[in-house]
């Protein structure tokens, strides 16, 4: 399957060709981002809706937006509220901020006839990085949504927990079942703190060590490895994407 995000697909997403849209998805999101800039969170999340030509009832009603953006807003507004609620204080003055997303898909169990059934797993790693004028990281946030969906011989999917690893907090149970030095969200918090004051190149060029589970891409830095022993590859790729997309 194509694991690119809608923004990464750009014109390949083909909203204009196949959906008769006013603009491609990434162009409509760009318009929404520009419209939201300078507004308070409540002004954005409290926006009025209208119905678009496809029957979606949560599309922008604002005259200065609806001509260039006719896509559903509900998930965007929910994510914006979460972002606001999870905001962190920067260690310096941010000049630009970027978002990076890395997606990986695997088949965890291939045989639907076995006791556990078959399952597919999607790992979505998200990184937000704020940089100052010199390109130094002054704030960052990283999360991973790991969803495993089991299905039976008839292709019926079972329920799955859609919370991200950070949202699961202690429910992710890395210490109880993996003997880890800390829970996943605690290790990520340690990594985020470690990144502050470093350049993107300093972070993405970090040296690796092997942890007790045989992963060879865990931190080797003495001031980090005692509190963070999880795999770094997806994080570093997402951080690089975030830096490249920063604006």
Coordinates of C-alpha atoms in Angstrom, one line a residue:
X1 CA 0.0 0.0 0.0
X2 CA 1.0 3.6 -0.5
X3 CA 2.3 4.8 2.9
X4 CA 2.7 8.4 2.0
X5 CA 0.6 11.0 3.9
X6 CA -2.0 13.0 1.9
X7 CA 0.4 16.0 1.9
X8 CA 3.2 13.8 0.6
X9 CA 1.1 12.5 -2.2
X10 CA 0.3 16.1 -3.3
X11 CA -1.3 15.8 -6.8
X12 CA -1.2 12.0 -6.8
X13 CA -4.1 12.1 -4.3
X14 CA -6.3 13.3 -7.3
X15 CA -9.1 15.1 -5.5
X16 CA -9.7 17.4 -8.4
X17 CA -9.6 14.6 -11.1
X18 CA -11.8 12.1 -9.3
X19 CA -13.7 14.2 -6.8
X20 CA -14.3 17.4 -8.7
X21 CA -12.8 19.4 -5.8
X22 CA -11.9 23.1 -5.8
X23 CA -8.2 22.1 -5.1
X24 CA -6.1 19.2 -4.2
X25 CA -6.1 18.0 -0.6
X26 CA -2.7 19.5 0.3
X27 CA -3.7 22.8 -1.3
X28 CA -7.0 22.9 0.7
X29 CA -5.0 22.2 3.9
X30 CA -2.6 25.0 3.1
X31 CA -5.5 27.3 2.7
X32 CA -6.9 26.2 6.1
X33 CA -3.6 26.7 7.8
X34 CA -3.2 30.2 6.3
X35 CA -6.8 31.0 7.4
X36 CA -6.2 29.8 11.0
X37 CA -3.0 31.8 11.4
X38 CA -3.6 34.8 13.6
X39 CA -6.8 33.4 15.1
X40 CA -7.3 32.0 18.6
X41 CA -7.9 28.4 19.1
X42 CA -11.5 29.0 20.1
X43 CA -12.1 31.0 16.9
X44 CA -10.8 28.1 14.8
X45 CA -12.4 25.2 16.7
X46 CA -15.6 27.2 16.9
X47 CA -15.8 27.7 13.2
X48 CA -19.2 27.4 11.5
X49 CA -19.9 24.5 9.2
X50 CA -21.7 24.1 5.9
X51 CA -22.5 21.1 3.7
X52 CA -20.3 20.5 0.7
X53 CA -21.3 18.9 -2.7
X54 CA -20.6 15.4 -1.4
X55 CA -22.9 15.8 1.6
X56 CA -20.3 16.3 4.3
X57 CA -21.8 18.6 6.9
X58 CA -18.5 19.7 8.7
X59 CA -16.9 21.8 6.0
X60 CA -16.0 25.5 6.4
X61 CA -18.8 28.1 6.1
X62 CA -16.5 31.2 6.4
X63 CA -16.7 33.2 3.2
X64 CA -12.9 33.8 3.2
X65 CA -12.2 30.0 3.4
X66 CA -14.9 28.0 1.8
X67 CA -14.0 28.9 -1.8
X68 CA -10.6 27.3 -1.3
X69 CA -11.3 24.6 1.3
X70 CA -14.3 22.3 1.2
X71 CA -13.0 19.2 3.1
X72 CA -14.2 17.9 6.4
X73 CA -12.9 19.8 9.5
X74 CA -13.8 17.6 12.5
X75 CA -10.6 15.5 12.7
X76 CA -8.5 18.7 12.1
X77 CA -10.2 20.6 14.9
X78 CA -10.0 17.7 17.3
X79 CA -6.2 17.4 16.6
X80 CA -5.7 21.2 17.0
X81 CA -7.4 21.1 20.4
X82 CA -5.1 18.2 21.4
X83 CA -2.1 20.1 20.2
X84 CA -3.1 23.1 22.2
X85 CA -3.7 21.0 25.3
X86 CA -0.3 19.3 24.9
X87 CA 1.7 22.5 24.2
X88 CA 5.1 22.7 25.8
X89 CA 7.2 25.7 26.8
X90 CA 10.2 26.3 24.5
X91 CA 13.8 26.6 25.8
X92 CA 14.5 29.4 23.3
X93 CA 12.7 31.6 20.7
X94 CA 11.3 29.5 17.9
X95 CA 11.7 30.8 14.4
X96 CA 9.9 28.0 12.6
X97 CA 8.1 24.7 13.3
X98 CA 7.7 21.6 11.3
X99 CA 5.8 18.3 11.3
X100 CA 7.2 15.0 10.2
X101 CA 5.3 11.7 9.8
X102 CA 6.7 8.2 9.2
X103 CA 4.4 5.3 8.5
X104 CA 5.3 1.6 8.6
X105 CA 2.9 -1.3 7.9
X106 CA 3.6 -5.0 8.7
X107 CA 1.6 -8.2 9.0
X108 CA 2.1 -9.4 12.5
X109 CA 0.5 -12.8 12.2
X110 CA -0.1 -14.2 8.8
X111 CA -2.4 -17.1 9.4
X112 CA -6.0 -16.4 10.1
X113 CA -6.6 -20.1 11.1
X114 CA -4.1 -20.1 14.0
X115 CA -5.2 -19.6 17.6
X116 CA -4.5 -15.8 17.6
X117 CA -5.8 -15.2 14.1
X118 CA -4.1 -12.9 11.6
X119 CA -3.3 -9.3 12.2
X120 CA -2.0 -6.2 10.4
X121 CA -0.1 -3.5 12.2
X122 CA 0.4 0.2 11.3
X123 CA 3.0 2.3 13.1
X124 CA 2.7 6.0 12.6
X125 CA 5.5 8.1 14.1
X126 CA 4.8 11.8 14.5
X127 CA 7.4 14.4 15.3
X128 CA 7.0 18.2 15.8
X129 CA 10.2 20.2 16.0
X130 CA 10.6 23.9 16.8
X131 CA 13.8 25.5 15.7
X132 CA 15.4 28.9 16.5
X133 CA 17.1 31.2 14.0
X134 CA 20.3 29.2 14.3
X135 CA 18.6 25.9 13.6
X136 CA 18.8 24.7 17.2
X137 CA 15.9 22.6 18.6
X138 CA 14.1 24.6 21.2
X139 CA 11.1 22.2 21.6
X140 CA 9.9 18.9 20.2
X141 CA 7.2 16.4 20.7
X142 CA 7.2 12.8 19.4
X143 CA 4.5 10.2 19.5
X144 CA 3.7 6.9 17.8
X145 CA 0.3 5.4 17.0
X146 CA 0.7 1.7 16.9
X147 CA -2.5 -0.1 15.9
X148 CA -2.7 -3.8 15.4
X149 CA -6.0 -5.0 13.9
X150 CA -6.8 -8.7 14.2
X151 CA -9.1 -10.4 11.7
X152 CA -10.6 -13.9 11.3
X153 CA -11.1 -16.3 8.4
X154 CA -14.1 -14.3 7.3
X155 CA -12.1 -11.0 7.2
X156 CA -14.0 -9.6 10.2
X157 CA -11.7 -7.2 12.1
X158 CA -11.6 -7.1 15.9
X159 CA -11.5 -4.1 18.1
X160 CA -8.3 -2.2 18.5
X161 CA -7.0 0.5 20.9
X162 CA -6.6 3.7 18.8
X163 CA -4.8 5.7 21.5
X164 CA -1.2 6.7 20.7
X165 CA 1.6 5.3 22.9
X166 CA 1.8 8.6 24.8
X167 CA -1.9 8.6 25.4
X168 CA -1.7 5.0 26.7
X169 CA 0.9 6.1 29.2
X170 CA 1.3 3.3 31.8
X171 CA -1.3 1.1 30.0
X172 CA 1.4 0.4 27.4
X173 CA 3.2 -1.6 30.0
X174 CA 6.8 -1.6 28.8
X175 CA 8.1 -2.0 32.3
X176 CA 5.8 -4.8 33.4
X177 CA 6.1 -6.9 30.2
X178 CA 9.4 -5.7 28.7
X179 CA 11.5 -5.0 31.8
X180 CA 12.3 -1.5 30.4
X181 CA 14.0 1.3 32.4
X182 CA 10.9 3.4 32.1
X183 CA 7.5 3.5 30.3
X184 CA 7.5 4.4 26.6
X185 CA 6.1 7.9 27.2
X186 CA 8.7 8.6 29.9
X187 CA 11.5 7.5 27.6
X188 CA 10.3 9.8 24.8
X189 CA 10.1 12.6 27.3
X190 CA 13.7 12.0 28.2
X191 CA 14.7 12.0 24.5
X192 CA 12.8 15.2 23.9
X193 CA 14.6 16.9 26.8
X194 CA 18.0 15.6 25.6
X195 CA 17.3 17.1 22.1
X196 CA 16.8 20.7 23.4
X197 CA 19.8 22.9 22.5
X198 CA 21.1 20.5 19.8
X199 CA 20.9 20.9 16.1
X200 CA 18.9 18.5 13.9
X201 CA 22.2 17.2 12.6
X202 CA 23.4 16.6 16.2
X203 CA 20.3 14.5 16.9
X204 CA 19.9 12.6 13.6
X205 CA 23.7 11.8 13.7
X206 CA 23.5 10.3 17.2
X207 CA 25.5 7.2 17.8
X208 CA 23.7 3.9 18.5
X209 CA 24.0 1.1 20.9
X210 CA 22.3 -2.3 21.3
X211 CA 19.7 -2.7 24.0
X212 CA 18.8 -5.9 26.0
X213 CA 16.2 -6.9 23.4
X214 CA 18.7 -6.9 20.5
X215 CA 17.7 -3.6 18.9
X216 CA 20.8 -2.0 17.5
X217 CA 19.4 1.6 17.0
X218 CA 19.1 2.7 20.6
X219 CA 20.9 5.7 22.1
X220 CA 24.6 5.3 23.0
X221 CA 25.0 8.8 24.6
X222 CA 25.8 8.4 28.3
X223 CA 23.5 11.2 29.2
X224 CA 20.5 9.6 27.5
X225 CA 20.9 5.8 27.5
X226 CA 20.1 5.4 31.2
X227 CA 16.6 6.8 30.6
X228 CA 15.9 5.9 27.0
X229 CA 16.6 2.5 25.5
X230 CA 14.0 2.4 22.7
X231 CA 14.6 2.3 18.9
X232 CA 15.4 5.7 17.4
X233 CA 15.3 5.1 13.6
X234 CA 11.6 6.1 13.0
X235 CA 12.0 9.1 15.4
X236 CA 15.1 10.4 13.6
X237 CA 13.5 10.0 10.2
X238 CA 10.4 11.9 11.4
X239 CA 12.6 14.6 13.0
X240 CA 14.4 15.1 9.7
X241 CA 11.1 15.3 7.8
X242 CA 9.9 17.9 10.4
X243 CA 13.0 20.0 10.0
X244 CA 12.8 19.8 6.2
X245 CA 9.1 20.9 6.3
X246 CA 9.6 23.6 9.0
X247 CA 8.1 27.0 8.2

